mmCIF file with all atom_site columns, C-alpha atoms in Angstrom:
data_model
loop_
_atom_site.group_PDB
_atom_site.id
_atom_site.type_symbol
_atom_site.label_atom_id
_atom_site.label_alt_id
_atom_site.label_comp_id
_atom_site.label_asym_id
_atom_site.label_entity_id
_atom_site.label_seq_id
_atom_site.pdbx_PDB_ins_code
_atom_site.Cartn_x
_atom_site.Cartn_y
_atom_site.Cartn_z
_atom_site.occupancy
_atom_site.B_iso_or_equiv
_atom_site.pdbx_formal_charge
_atom_site.auth_seq_id
_atom_site.auth_comp_id
_atom_site.auth_asym_id
_atom_site.auth_atom_id
_atom_site.pdbx_PDB_model_num
ATOM 1   C CA . ASN A 1 1   ? -0.085  -0.011 0.073   1.00 54.00 ? 1   ASN A CA 1
ATOM 2   C CA . ALA A 1 2   ? 1.715   2.953  -1.211  1.00 74.00 ? 2   ALA A CA 1
ATOM 3   C CA . GLY A 1 3   ? 1.873   6.024  1.079   1.00 93.00 ? 3   GLY A CA 1
ATOM 4   C CA . VAL A 1 4   ? 0.954   9.655  0.457   1.00 96.00 ? 4   VAL A CA 1
ATOM 5   C CA . MET A 1 5   ? 2.779   10.509 -2.706  1.00 97.00 ? 5   MET A CA 1
ATOM 6   C CA . GLN A 1 6   ? 3.417   14.252 -3.767  1.00 98.00 ? 6   GLN A CA 1
ATOM 7   C CA . ASN A 1 7   ? 5.141   15.483 -6.948  1.00 97.00 ? 7   ASN A CA 1
ATOM 8   C CA . PRO A 1 8   ? 7.276   17.070 -7.879  1.00 97.00 ? 8   PRO A CA 1
ATOM 9   C CA . ARG A 1 9   ? 9.747   16.873 -4.928  1.00 97.00 ? 9   ARG A CA 1
ATOM 10  C CA . HIS A 1 10  ? 11.360  19.950 -6.163  1.00 97.00 ? 10  HIS A CA 1
ATOM 11  C CA . LEU A 1 11  ? 9.878   22.811 -8.217  1.00 98.00 ? 11  LEU A CA 1
ATOM 12  C CA . VAL A 1 12  ? 11.632  26.034 -9.366  1.00 98.00 ? 12  VAL A CA 1
ATOM 13  C CA . ARG A 1 13  ? 9.564   28.736 -10.562 1.00 98.00 ? 13  ARG A CA 1
ATOM 14  C CA . ARG A 1 14  ? 10.284  32.519 -11.757 1.00 98.00 ? 14  ARG A CA 1
ATOM 15  C CA . ARG A 1 15  ? 8.407   35.164 -10.142 1.00 98.00 ? 15  ARG A CA 1
ATOM 16  C CA . GLY A 1 16  ? 4.909   35.487 -11.944 1.00 98.00 ? 16  GLY A CA 1
ATOM 17  C CA . GLN A 1 17  ? 4.708   32.069 -13.036 1.00 98.00 ? 17  GLN A CA 1
ATOM 18  C CA . GLU A 1 18  ? 2.153   29.232 -11.711 1.00 98.00 ? 18  GLU A CA 1
ATOM 19  C CA . ALA A 1 19  ? 3.088   26.295 -9.463  1.00 98.00 ? 19  ALA A CA 1
ATOM 20  C CA . ARG A 1 20  ? 0.987   23.354 -9.436  1.00 98.00 ? 20  ARG A CA 1
ATOM 21  C CA . LEU A 1 21  ? 1.775   20.778 -6.603  1.00 98.00 ? 21  LEU A CA 1
ATOM 22  C CA . ARG A 1 22  ? 0.240   17.349 -6.825  1.00 98.00 ? 22  ARG A CA 1
ATOM 23  C CA . CYS A 1 23  ? -0.942  14.982 -3.950  1.00 98.00 ? 23  CYS A CA 1
ATOM 24  C CA . SER A 1 24  ? -2.049  11.419 -4.202  1.00 97.00 ? 24  SER A CA 1
ATOM 25  C CA . PRO A 1 25  ? -3.628  10.354 -0.778  1.00 96.00 ? 25  PRO A CA 1
ATOM 26  C CA . MET A 1 26  ? -3.196  6.941  0.592   1.00 94.00 ? 26  MET A CA 1
ATOM 27  C CA . LYS A 1 27  ? -5.566  4.159  -0.791  1.00 91.00 ? 27  LYS A CA 1
ATOM 28  C CA . GLY A 1 28  ? -8.900  4.429  0.906   1.00 88.00 ? 28  GLY A CA 1
ATOM 29  C CA . HIS A 1 29  ? -8.161  7.938  2.302   1.00 91.00 ? 29  HIS A CA 1
ATOM 30  C CA . SER A 1 30  ? -10.814 10.496 1.454   1.00 90.00 ? 30  SER A CA 1
ATOM 31  C CA . HIS A 1 31  ? -9.478  13.385 3.398   1.00 92.00 ? 31  HIS A CA 1
ATOM 32  C CA . VAL A 1 32  ? -6.596  15.600 2.296   1.00 95.00 ? 32  VAL A CA 1
ATOM 33  C CA . TYR A 1 33  ? -4.822  18.480 4.125   1.00 95.00 ? 33  TYR A CA 1
ATOM 34  C CA . TRP A 1 34  ? -2.150  20.789 2.813   1.00 97.00 ? 34  TRP A CA 1
ATOM 35  C CA . TYR A 1 35  ? 0.340   22.398 5.015   1.00 97.00 ? 35  TYR A CA 1
ATOM 36  C CA . ARG A 1 36  ? 3.116   24.765 4.427   1.00 97.00 ? 36  ARG A CA 1
ATOM 37  C CA . GLN A 1 37  ? 6.664   24.788 6.178   1.00 95.00 ? 37  GLN A CA 1
ATOM 38  C CA . LEU A 1 38  ? 9.268   27.344 6.293   1.00 89.00 ? 38  LEU A CA 1
ATOM 39  C CA . PRO A 1 39  ? 12.792  26.431 7.180   1.00 81.00 ? 39  PRO A CA 1
ATOM 40  C CA . GLU A 1 40  ? 13.265  25.816 10.679  1.00 76.00 ? 40  GLU A CA 1
ATOM 41  C CA . GLU A 1 41  ? 9.438   26.318 11.510  1.00 80.00 ? 41  GLU A CA 1
ATOM 42  C CA . GLY A 1 42  ? 6.524   24.144 12.153  1.00 84.00 ? 42  GLY A CA 1
ATOM 43  C CA . LEU A 1 43  ? 3.809   23.255 9.928   1.00 91.00 ? 43  LEU A CA 1
ATOM 44  C CA . LYS A 1 44  ? 0.901   25.867 9.046   1.00 93.00 ? 44  LYS A CA 1
ATOM 45  C CA . PHE A 1 45  ? -2.391  24.610 7.976   1.00 92.00 ? 45  PHE A CA 1
ATOM 46  C CA . MET A 1 46  ? -3.733  25.714 4.477   1.00 95.00 ? 46  MET A CA 1
ATOM 47  C CA . VAL A 1 47  ? -6.601  23.989 3.423   1.00 95.00 ? 47  VAL A CA 1
ATOM 48  C CA . TYR A 1 48  ? -8.732  20.667 4.175   1.00 93.00 ? 48  TYR A CA 1
ATOM 49  C CA . LEU A 1 49  ? -10.457 18.920 1.397   1.00 94.00 ? 49  LEU A CA 1
ATOM 50  C CA . GLN A 1 50  ? -12.681 15.794 0.792   1.00 92.00 ? 50  GLN A CA 1
ATOM 51  C CA . LYS A 1 51  ? -13.400 14.385 -2.556  1.00 87.00 ? 51  LYS A CA 1
ATOM 52  C CA . GLU A 1 52  ? -14.788 17.281 -4.639  1.00 88.00 ? 52  GLU A CA 1
ATOM 53  C CA . ASN A 1 53  ? -15.341 19.498 -1.748  1.00 93.00 ? 53  ASN A CA 1
ATOM 54  C CA . ILE A 1 54  ? -13.132 22.270 0.248   1.00 94.00 ? 54  ILE A CA 1
ATOM 55  C CA . ILE A 1 55  ? -14.237 21.939 3.949   1.00 91.00 ? 55  ILE A CA 1
ATOM 56  C CA . ASP A 1 56  ? -11.882 24.424 5.485   1.00 91.00 ? 56  ASP A CA 1
ATOM 57  C CA . GLU A 1 57  ? -9.549  26.840 3.597   1.00 92.00 ? 57  GLU A CA 1
ATOM 58  C CA . SER A 1 58  ? -9.154  29.153 6.444   1.00 90.00 ? 58  SER A CA 1
ATOM 59  C CA . GLY A 1 59  ? -5.319  28.935 6.359   1.00 91.00 ? 59  GLY A CA 1
ATOM 60  C CA . MET A 1 60  ? -4.977  29.721 2.666   1.00 94.00 ? 60  MET A CA 1
ATOM 61  C CA . PRO A 1 61  ? -4.200  33.134 1.159   1.00 94.00 ? 61  PRO A CA 1
ATOM 62  C CA . LYS A 1 62  ? -7.346  34.695 -0.340  1.00 92.00 ? 62  LYS A CA 1
ATOM 63  C CA . GLU A 1 63  ? -5.553  35.401 -3.574  1.00 95.00 ? 63  GLU A CA 1
ATOM 64  C CA . ARG A 1 64  ? -3.580  33.343 -5.834  1.00 97.00 ? 64  ARG A CA 1
ATOM 65  C CA . PHE A 1 65  ? -3.936  30.209 -3.959  1.00 98.00 ? 65  PHE A CA 1
ATOM 66  C CA . SER A 1 66  ? -6.356  27.554 -4.895  1.00 97.00 ? 66  SER A CA 1
ATOM 67  C CA . ALA A 1 67  ? -7.032  23.887 -4.148  1.00 97.00 ? 67  ALA A CA 1
ATOM 68  C CA . GLU A 1 68  ? -9.117  21.046 -5.482  1.00 96.00 ? 68  GLU A CA 1
ATOM 69  C CA . PHE A 1 69  ? -9.666  17.322 -4.855  1.00 96.00 ? 69  PHE A CA 1
ATOM 70  C CA . PRO A 1 70  ? -11.501 16.164 -7.822  1.00 92.00 ? 70  PRO A CA 1
ATOM 71  C CA . LYS A 1 71  ? -13.501 12.778 -7.938  1.00 89.00 ? 71  LYS A CA 1
ATOM 72  C CA . GLU A 1 72  ? -10.716 11.182 -9.858  1.00 89.00 ? 72  GLU A CA 1
ATOM 73  C CA . GLY A 1 73  ? -7.290  12.099 -9.677  1.00 91.00 ? 73  GLY A CA 1
ATOM 74  C CA . PRO A 1 74  ? -4.937  13.737 -7.131  1.00 96.00 ? 74  PRO A CA 1
ATOM 75  C CA . SER A 1 75  ? -5.300  16.914 -5.048  1.00 97.00 ? 75  SER A CA 1
ATOM 76  C CA . ILE A 1 76  ? -3.762  19.808 -6.584  1.00 98.00 ? 76  ILE A CA 1
ATOM 77  C CA . LEU A 1 77  ? -2.480  23.052 -4.731  1.00 98.00 ? 77  LEU A CA 1
ATOM 78  C CA . ARG A 1 78  ? -2.355  25.838 -7.371  1.00 98.00 ? 78  ARG A CA 1
ATOM 79  C CA . ILE A 1 79  ? -0.311  28.865 -6.782  1.00 98.00 ? 79  ILE A CA 1
ATOM 80  C CA . GLN A 1 80  ? -0.597  31.571 -9.389  1.00 98.00 ? 80  GLN A CA 1
ATOM 81  C CA . GLN A 1 81  ? 1.830   34.589 -10.091 1.00 98.00 ? 81  GLN A CA 1
ATOM 82  C CA . VAL A 1 82  ? 4.140   33.306 -7.575  1.00 98.00 ? 82  VAL A CA 1
ATOM 83  C CA . VAL A 1 83  ? 6.480   35.548 -5.321  1.00 97.00 ? 83  VAL A CA 1
ATOM 84  C CA . ARG A 1 84  ? 9.507   34.932 -3.572  1.00 95.00 ? 84  ARG A CA 1
ATOM 85  C CA . GLY A 1 85  ? 7.731   34.744 -0.086  1.00 94.00 ? 85  GLY A CA 1
ATOM 86  C CA . ASP A 1 86  ? 5.912   31.696 -1.673  1.00 96.00 ? 86  ASP A CA 1
ATOM 87  C CA . SER A 1 87  ? 9.200   29.639 -1.442  1.00 96.00 ? 87  SER A CA 1
ATOM 88  C CA . ALA A 1 88  ? 8.640   26.777 1.172   1.00 96.00 ? 88  ALA A CA 1
ATOM 89  C CA . ALA A 1 89  ? 7.920   23.243 1.678   1.00 97.00 ? 89  ALA A CA 1
ATOM 90  C CA . TYR A 1 90  ? 4.282   22.227 0.855   1.00 98.00 ? 90  TYR A CA 1
ATOM 91  C CA . PHE A 1 91  ? 3.259   19.092 2.505   1.00 97.00 ? 91  PHE A CA 1
ATOM 92  C CA . CYS A 1 92  ? 0.342   16.992 1.721   1.00 97.00 ? 92  CYS A CA 1
ATOM 93  C CA . ALA A 1 93  ? -1.231  14.606 4.317   1.00 96.00 ? 93  ALA A CA 1
ATOM 94  C CA . SER A 1 94  ? -4.223  12.121 4.331   1.00 94.00 ? 94  SER A CA 1
ATOM 95  C CA . SER A 1 95  ? -6.359  10.428 6.683   1.00 90.00 ? 95  SER A CA 1
ATOM 96  C CA . PRO A 1 96  ? -9.534  7.828  6.621   1.00 86.00 ? 96  PRO A CA 1
ATOM 97  C CA . ARG A 1 97  ? -11.328 10.075 8.703   1.00 76.00 ? 97  ARG A CA 1
ATOM 98  C CA . GLN A 1 98  ? -11.562 13.750 9.900   1.00 71.00 ? 98  GLN A CA 1
ATOM 99  C CA . ALA A 1 99  ? -8.439  15.140 11.758  1.00 64.00 ? 99  ALA A CA 1
ATOM 100 C CA . ASP A 1 100 ? -10.436 15.811 15.078  1.00 61.00 ? 100 ASP A CA 1
ATOM 101 C CA . ASP A 1 101 ? -11.216 12.190 15.447  1.00 65.00 ? 101 ASP A CA 1
ATOM 102 C CA . THR A 1 102 ? -8.518  9.928  16.834  1.00 69.00 ? 102 THR A CA 1
ATOM 103 C CA . SER A 1 103 ? -7.027  9.419  13.398  1.00 77.00 ? 103 SER A CA 1
ATOM 104 C CA . PRO A 1 104 ? -3.450  10.379 12.663  1.00 87.00 ? 104 PRO A CA 1
ATOM 105 C CA . LEU A 1 105 ? -2.234  12.058 9.473   1.00 91.00 ? 105 LEU A CA 1
ATOM 106 C CA . HIS A 1 106 ? -0.068  10.281 6.746   1.00 94.00 ? 106 HIS A CA 1
ATOM 107 C CA . PHE A 1 107 ? 2.309   12.771 5.114   1.00 96.00 ? 107 PHE A CA 1
ATOM 108 C CA . GLY A 1 108 ? 3.916   12.900 1.826   1.00 97.00 ? 108 GLY A CA 1
ATOM 109 C CA . ASN A 1 109 ? 7.701   13.918 1.416   1.00 96.00 ? 109 ASN A CA 1
ATOM 110 C CA . GLY A 1 110 ? 6.510   17.395 0.407   1.00 97.00 ? 110 GLY A CA 1
ATOM 111 C CA . THR A 1 111 ? 7.178   19.453 -2.487  1.00 98.00 ? 111 THR A CA 1
ATOM 112 C CA . ARG A 1 112 ? 10.025  22.062 -2.102  1.00 97.00 ? 112 ARG A CA 1
ATOM 113 C CA . LEU A 1 113 ? 9.070   25.315 -4.118  1.00 97.00 ? 113 LEU A CA 1
ATOM 114 C CA . THR A 1 114 ? 11.895  27.763 -4.910  1.00 97.00 ? 114 THR A CA 1
ATOM 115 C CA . VAL A 1 115 ? 10.795  31.114 -6.448  1.00 97.00 ? 115 VAL A CA 1
ATOM 116 C CA . THR A 1 116 ? 13.549  32.777 -8.344  1.00 96.00 ? 116 THR A CA 1
ATOM 117 C CA . SER B 2 1   ? -3.304  31.674 17.500  1.00 52.00 ? 1   SER B CA 1
ATOM 118 C CA . GLN B 2 2   ? -4.073  27.997 18.431  1.00 54.00 ? 2   GLN B CA 1
ATOM 119 C CA . GLN B 2 3   ? -0.665  26.717 17.580  1.00 60.00 ? 3   GLN B CA 1
ATOM 120 C CA . GLY B 2 4   ? 1.263   24.948 20.389  1.00 67.00 ? 4   GLY B CA 1
ATOM 121 C CA . GLU B 2 5   ? 4.753   26.074 21.740  1.00 79.00 ? 5   GLU B CA 1
ATOM 122 C CA . GLU B 2 6   ? 7.484   23.472 22.303  1.00 84.00 ? 6   GLU B CA 1
ATOM 123 C CA . ASP B 2 7   ? 10.489  23.537 24.403  1.00 86.00 ? 7   ASP B CA 1
ATOM 124 C CA . PRO B 2 8   ? 13.346  23.274 24.201  1.00 92.00 ? 8   PRO B CA 1
ATOM 125 C CA . GLN B 2 9   ? 13.733  24.639 20.612  1.00 91.00 ? 9   GLN B CA 1
ATOM 126 C CA . ALA B 2 10  ? 16.909  22.597 20.154  1.00 94.00 ? 10  ALA B CA 1
ATOM 127 C CA . LEU B 2 11  ? 18.330  19.832 22.278  1.00 96.00 ? 11  LEU B CA 1
ATOM 128 C CA . SER B 2 12  ? 21.649  18.074 21.886  1.00 97.00 ? 12  SER B CA 1
ATOM 129 C CA . ILE B 2 13  ? 22.471  14.863 23.871  1.00 97.00 ? 13  ILE B CA 1
ATOM 130 C CA . GLN B 2 14  ? 24.932  11.929 23.756  1.00 97.00 ? 14  GLN B CA 1
ATOM 131 C CA . GLU B 2 15  ? 23.891  8.804  22.628  1.00 97.00 ? 15  GLU B CA 1
ATOM 132 C CA . GLY B 2 16  ? 22.325  6.653  25.395  1.00 97.00 ? 16  GLY B CA 1
ATOM 133 C CA . GLU B 2 17  ? 20.987  9.534  27.245  1.00 97.00 ? 17  GLU B CA 1
ATOM 134 C CA . ASN B 2 18  ? 17.361  10.265 27.675  1.00 97.00 ? 18  ASN B CA 1
ATOM 135 C CA . ALA B 2 19  ? 15.650  13.127 25.646  1.00 97.00 ? 19  ALA B CA 1
ATOM 136 C CA . THR B 2 20  ? 12.708  15.056 26.909  1.00 97.00 ? 20  THR B CA 1
ATOM 137 C CA . MET B 2 21  ? 10.538  17.428 24.869  1.00 96.00 ? 21  MET B CA 1
ATOM 138 C CA . ASN B 2 22  ? 7.664   19.498 26.297  1.00 96.00 ? 22  ASN B CA 1
ATOM 139 C CA . CYS B 2 23  ? 4.554   20.915 24.473  1.00 94.00 ? 23  CYS B CA 1
ATOM 140 C CA . SER B 2 24  ? 1.919   23.283 25.733  1.00 94.00 ? 24  SER B CA 1
ATOM 141 C CA . TYR B 2 25  ? -1.151  24.080 23.785  1.00 91.00 ? 25  TYR B CA 1
ATOM 142 C CA . LYS B 2 26  ? -3.994  26.748 24.342  1.00 89.00 ? 26  LYS B CA 1
ATOM 143 C CA . THR B 2 27  ? -7.317  24.900 23.775  1.00 86.00 ? 27  THR B CA 1
ATOM 144 C CA . SER B 2 28  ? -9.496  21.946 24.804  1.00 86.00 ? 28  SER B CA 1
ATOM 145 C CA . ILE B 2 29  ? -8.456  18.703 23.025  1.00 87.00 ? 29  ILE B CA 1
ATOM 146 C CA . ASN B 2 30  ? -9.788  15.415 22.675  1.00 87.00 ? 30  ASN B CA 1
ATOM 147 C CA . ASN B 2 31  ? -6.245  14.101 21.831  1.00 90.00 ? 31  ASN B CA 1
ATOM 148 C CA . LEU B 2 32  ? -2.539  15.055 21.241  1.00 93.00 ? 32  LEU B CA 1
ATOM 149 C CA . GLN B 2 33  ? -0.241  13.602 18.882  1.00 94.00 ? 33  GLN B CA 1
ATOM 150 C CA . TRP B 2 34  ? 3.536   13.528 18.440  1.00 96.00 ? 34  TRP B CA 1
ATOM 151 C CA . TYR B 2 35  ? 5.230   13.338 15.025  1.00 96.00 ? 35  TYR B CA 1
ATOM 152 C CA . ARG B 2 36  ? 8.798   12.935 13.927  1.00 97.00 ? 36  ARG B CA 1
ATOM 153 C CA . GLN B 2 37  ? 10.435  14.868 10.867  1.00 96.00 ? 37  GLN B CA 1
ATOM 154 C CA . ASN B 2 38  ? 13.714  13.676 9.581   1.00 95.00 ? 38  ASN B CA 1
ATOM 155 C CA . SER B 2 39  ? 15.475  16.449 7.600   1.00 92.00 ? 39  SER B CA 1
ATOM 156 C CA . GLY B 2 40  ? 14.227  16.728 4.051   1.00 89.00 ? 40  GLY B CA 1
ATOM 157 C CA . ARG B 2 41  ? 10.943  14.419 4.657   1.00 93.00 ? 41  ARG B CA 1
ATOM 158 C CA . GLY B 2 42  ? 7.626   14.458 5.572   1.00 93.00 ? 42  GLY B CA 1
ATOM 159 C CA . LEU B 2 43  ? 6.196   14.002 9.147   1.00 95.00 ? 43  LEU B CA 1
ATOM 160 C CA . VAL B 2 44  ? 5.764   10.524 10.507  1.00 96.00 ? 44  VAL B CA 1
ATOM 161 C CA . HIS B 2 45  ? 3.140   9.721  13.347  1.00 95.00 ? 45  HIS B CA 1
ATOM 162 C CA . LEU B 2 46  ? 4.741   8.314  16.460  1.00 97.00 ? 46  LEU B CA 1
ATOM 163 C CA . ILE B 2 47  ? 2.053   8.099  19.282  1.00 96.00 ? 47  ILE B CA 1
ATOM 164 C CA . LEU B 2 48  ? -1.159  9.416  20.120  1.00 94.00 ? 48  LEU B CA 1
ATOM 165 C CA . ILE B 2 49  ? -2.701  9.997  23.560  1.00 95.00 ? 49  ILE B CA 1
ATOM 166 C CA . ARG B 2 50  ? -6.341  10.680 24.334  1.00 92.00 ? 50  ARG B CA 1
ATOM 167 C CA . SER B 2 51  ? -7.559  13.353 26.580  1.00 91.00 ? 51  SER B CA 1
ATOM 168 C CA . ASN B 2 52  ? -8.751  10.694 29.176  1.00 94.00 ? 52  ASN B CA 1
ATOM 169 C CA . GLU B 2 53  ? -5.138  9.216  29.338  1.00 96.00 ? 53  GLU B CA 1
ATOM 170 C CA . ARG B 2 54  ? -2.209  10.360 31.489  1.00 97.00 ? 54  ARG B CA 1
ATOM 171 C CA . GLU B 2 55  ? 0.440   8.460  30.020  1.00 98.00 ? 55  GLU B CA 1
ATOM 172 C CA . LYS B 2 56  ? 1.290   6.215  27.369  1.00 97.00 ? 56  LYS B CA 1
ATOM 173 C CA . HIS B 2 57  ? 4.122   4.036  26.141  1.00 96.00 ? 57  HIS B CA 1
ATOM 174 C CA . SER B 2 58  ? 5.549   2.910  22.759  1.00 95.00 ? 58  SER B CA 1
ATOM 175 C CA . GLY B 2 59  ? 8.803   1.154  22.696  1.00 96.00 ? 59  GLY B CA 1
ATOM 176 C CA . ARG B 2 60  ? 11.338  3.554  23.842  1.00 97.00 ? 60  ARG B CA 1
ATOM 177 C CA . LEU B 2 61  ? 8.935   6.354  23.652  1.00 97.00 ? 61  LEU B CA 1
ATOM 178 C CA . ARG B 2 62  ? 6.829   7.789  26.569  1.00 98.00 ? 62  ARG B CA 1
ATOM 179 C CA . VAL B 2 63  ? 4.316   10.276 26.533  1.00 98.00 ? 63  VAL B CA 1
ATOM 180 C CA . THR B 2 64  ? 2.511   12.302 29.261  1.00 98.00 ? 64  THR B CA 1
ATOM 181 C CA . LEU B 2 65  ? -0.630  14.412 29.088  1.00 97.00 ? 65  LEU B CA 1
ATOM 182 C CA . ASP B 2 66  ? -1.655  17.018 31.697  1.00 96.00 ? 66  ASP B CA 1
ATOM 183 C CA . THR B 2 67  ? -4.879  18.439 30.473  1.00 94.00 ? 67  THR B CA 1
ATOM 184 C CA . SER B 2 68  ? -5.240  20.749 33.666  1.00 95.00 ? 68  SER B CA 1
ATOM 185 C CA . LYS B 2 69  ? -1.825  22.393 32.550  1.00 95.00 ? 69  LYS B CA 1
ATOM 186 C CA . LYS B 2 70  ? -2.508  22.060 28.984  1.00 94.00 ? 70  LYS B CA 1
ATOM 187 C CA . SER B 2 71  ? 0.883   20.307 28.506  1.00 95.00 ? 71  SER B CA 1
ATOM 188 C CA . SER B 2 72  ? 2.518   17.131 27.199  1.00 96.00 ? 72  SER B CA 1
ATOM 189 C CA . SER B 2 73  ? 5.942   15.579 27.163  1.00 97.00 ? 73  SER B CA 1
ATOM 190 C CA . LEU B 2 74  ? 7.689   13.168 25.049  1.00 98.00 ? 74  LEU B CA 1
ATOM 191 C CA . LEU B 2 75  ? 10.441  11.076 26.756  1.00 98.00 ? 75  LEU B CA 1
ATOM 192 C CA . ILE B 2 76  ? 12.811  9.068  24.296  1.00 98.00 ? 76  ILE B CA 1
ATOM 193 C CA . THR B 2 77  ? 14.817  6.630  26.450  1.00 97.00 ? 77  THR B CA 1
ATOM 194 C CA . ALA B 2 78  ? 18.384  5.065  25.531  1.00 97.00 ? 78  ALA B CA 1
ATOM 195 C CA . SER B 2 79  ? 18.536  7.571  22.536  1.00 97.00 ? 79  SER B CA 1
ATOM 196 C CA . ARG B 2 80  ? 20.360  6.598  19.421  1.00 97.00 ? 80  ARG B CA 1
ATOM 197 C CA . ALA B 2 81  ? 22.108  8.721  16.811  1.00 97.00 ? 81  ALA B CA 1
ATOM 198 C CA . ALA B 2 82  ? 19.150  7.745  14.357  1.00 97.00 ? 82  ALA B CA 1
ATOM 199 C CA . ASP B 2 83  ? 16.708  9.521  16.862  1.00 98.00 ? 83  ASP B CA 1
ATOM 200 C CA . THR B 2 84  ? 18.108  12.748 15.289  1.00 98.00 ? 84  THR B CA 1
ATOM 201 C CA . ALA B 2 85  ? 15.166  14.564 13.998  1.00 97.00 ? 85  ALA B CA 1
ATOM 202 C CA . SER B 2 86  ? 12.646  17.510 14.555  1.00 95.00 ? 86  SER B CA 1
ATOM 203 C CA . TYR B 2 87  ? 9.720   16.407 16.964  1.00 96.00 ? 87  TYR B CA 1
ATOM 204 C CA . PHE B 2 88  ? 6.500   17.957 16.739  1.00 95.00 ? 88  PHE B CA 1
ATOM 205 C CA . CYS B 2 89  ? 3.274   17.928 18.885  1.00 95.00 ? 89  CYS B CA 1
ATOM 206 C CA . ALA B 2 90  ? 0.007   18.404 17.306  1.00 93.00 ? 90  ALA B CA 1
ATOM 207 C CA . HIS B 2 91  ? -3.702  18.547 18.349  1.00 90.00 ? 91  HIS B CA 1
ATOM 208 C CA . PRO B 2 92  ? -7.180  18.617 16.742  1.00 84.00 ? 92  PRO B CA 1
ATOM 209 C CA . SER B 2 93  ? -9.277  21.585 18.255  1.00 66.00 ? 93  SER B CA 1
ATOM 210 C CA . ALA B 2 94  ? -12.858 21.155 18.932  1.00 61.00 ? 94  ALA B CA 1
ATOM 211 C CA . GLY B 2 95  ? -14.704 22.133 15.833  1.00 64.00 ? 95  GLY B CA 1
ATOM 212 C CA . ALA B 2 96  ? -11.745 22.598 13.829  1.00 62.00 ? 96  ALA B CA 1
ATOM 213 C CA . ASN B 2 97  ? -10.893 20.443 10.608  1.00 74.00 ? 97  ASN B CA 1
ATOM 214 C CA . ASN B 2 98  ? -7.279  19.982 11.070  1.00 83.00 ? 98  ASN B CA 1
ATOM 215 C CA . LEU B 2 99  ? -4.182  19.443 13.353  1.00 88.00 ? 99  LEU B CA 1
ATOM 216 C CA . PHE B 2 100 ? -2.481  22.371 14.610  1.00 89.00 ? 100 PHE B CA 1
ATOM 217 C CA . PHE B 2 101 ? 1.233   21.632 14.969  1.00 90.00 ? 101 PHE B CA 1
ATOM 218 C CA . GLY B 2 102 ? 3.760   23.218 17.740  1.00 87.00 ? 102 GLY B CA 1
ATOM 219 C CA . THR B 2 103 ? 7.081   24.801 16.716  1.00 87.00 ? 103 THR B CA 1
ATOM 220 C CA . GLY B 2 104 ? 9.043   21.731 17.153  1.00 92.00 ? 104 GLY B CA 1
ATOM 221 C CA . THR B 2 105 ? 12.044  20.693 19.008  1.00 94.00 ? 105 THR B CA 1
ATOM 222 C CA . ARG B 2 106 ? 15.243  19.764 16.964  1.00 95.00 ? 106 ARG B CA 1
ATOM 223 C CA . LEU B 2 107 ? 16.901  16.813 18.644  1.00 97.00 ? 107 LEU B CA 1
ATOM 224 C CA . THR B 2 108 ? 20.530  16.068 17.902  1.00 97.00 ? 108 THR B CA 1
ATOM 225 C CA . VAL B 2 109 ? 21.897  12.708 19.224  1.00 97.00 ? 109 VAL B CA 1
ATOM 226 C CA . ILE B 2 110 ? 25.742  12.516 19.349  1.00 97.00 ? 110 ILE B CA 1
ATOM 227 C CA . PRO B 2 111 ? 27.162  9.152  18.615  1.00 94.00 ? 111 PRO B CA 1
#
């Protein structure tokens, strides 16, 4: 049973370009979470999705950022018109149930976005 | 902010010694979890303790939870060089839809 798969592992974009980060949850998991981590810091929640629905996007910037989790295919975190401040590691996690249950999250190895 | 705080921020010990990391949080919780992150990798779940539990063991790990003080500790006994990593506590908040992570403790175990 493959774990959470994220790709690409590393992504370099110039300012103003778009970044698309992909996440395939563990088999059987329908809950997906995106987190952002700056160097030497903890994880900051961005968005929580279930299949075809955004449940909580309170941690996501209102502009330039969007996320989806379609019925078929991976979850996508999209950052439009990237700026240098978007440079960070973006982690996806999945679980079979909602996070406020006693269900741990399973993390991917992240996508490291560098904006030049 | 609901984010927890951990201390120390960094801890360096000799192999074979015990390592203790502490976590404080601000809200009511129904469970608290500890995760480990190796450099350049994702987080790995270590142990979960429910709000009605005071102590839990898993191998060389011992976790305590004091809900009256809103604090938890993670003890790693007989540490090994391979335990070198960052350790984070995390908790769901009542009514929230995600886990809030602490700021982490960077543990270095010197062989």
